[in-house]
Short mmCIF file of C-alpha atoms in Angstrom, two decimals:
data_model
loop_
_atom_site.label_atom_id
_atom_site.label_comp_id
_atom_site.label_asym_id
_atom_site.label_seq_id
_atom_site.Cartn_x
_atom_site.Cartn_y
_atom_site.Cartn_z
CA UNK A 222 75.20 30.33 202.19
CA UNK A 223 78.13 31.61 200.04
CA UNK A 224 80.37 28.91 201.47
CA UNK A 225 78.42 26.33 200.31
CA UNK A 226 77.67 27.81 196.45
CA UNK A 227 81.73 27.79 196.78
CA UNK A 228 81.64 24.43 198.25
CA UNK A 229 79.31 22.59 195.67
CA UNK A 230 81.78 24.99 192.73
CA UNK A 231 84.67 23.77 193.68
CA UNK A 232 83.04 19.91 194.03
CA UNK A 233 81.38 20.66 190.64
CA UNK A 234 84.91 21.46 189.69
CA UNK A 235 86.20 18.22 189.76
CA UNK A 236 83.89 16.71 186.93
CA UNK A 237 84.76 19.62 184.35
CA UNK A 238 87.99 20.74 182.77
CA UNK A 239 89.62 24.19 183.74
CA UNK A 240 88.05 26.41 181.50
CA UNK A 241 84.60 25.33 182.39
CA UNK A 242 85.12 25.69 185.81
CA UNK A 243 86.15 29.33 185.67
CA UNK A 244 83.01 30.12 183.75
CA UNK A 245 80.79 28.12 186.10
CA UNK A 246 82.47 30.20 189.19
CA UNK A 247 81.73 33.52 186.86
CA UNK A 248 78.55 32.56 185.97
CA UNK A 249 77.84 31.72 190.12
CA UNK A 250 79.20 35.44 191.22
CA UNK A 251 76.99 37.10 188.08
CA UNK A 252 73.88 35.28 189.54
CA UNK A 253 74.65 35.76 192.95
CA UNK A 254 75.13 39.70 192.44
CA UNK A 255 71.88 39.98 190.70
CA UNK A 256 69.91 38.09 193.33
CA UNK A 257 71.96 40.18 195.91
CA UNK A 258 70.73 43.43 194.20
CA UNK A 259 67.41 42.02 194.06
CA UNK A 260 67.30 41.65 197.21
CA UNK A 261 68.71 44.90 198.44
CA UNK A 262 66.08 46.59 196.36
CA UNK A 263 63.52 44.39 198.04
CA UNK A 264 64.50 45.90 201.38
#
């Protein structure tokens, strides 16, 4: 699952210039914590 978010970053990558990708990959980790934490509070 988190291979392939990194996967479809780093192919996302391609089509933007540095600084966009680093806040993409940010903006990835910030939603995936959240929905992580969601989850754990699911559980």
């Amino acid at each position: 699952m988190l291979m392939q978010v990194l996967i479809n970053t780093q192919a996302l990558g391609r089509f933007f210039p540095k600084g966009a990708q680093v806040d993409f990959r940010m903006g990835v980790m910030v939603i995936f914590n959240y929905l992580s934490s969601k989850l754990y509070s699911l559980m």
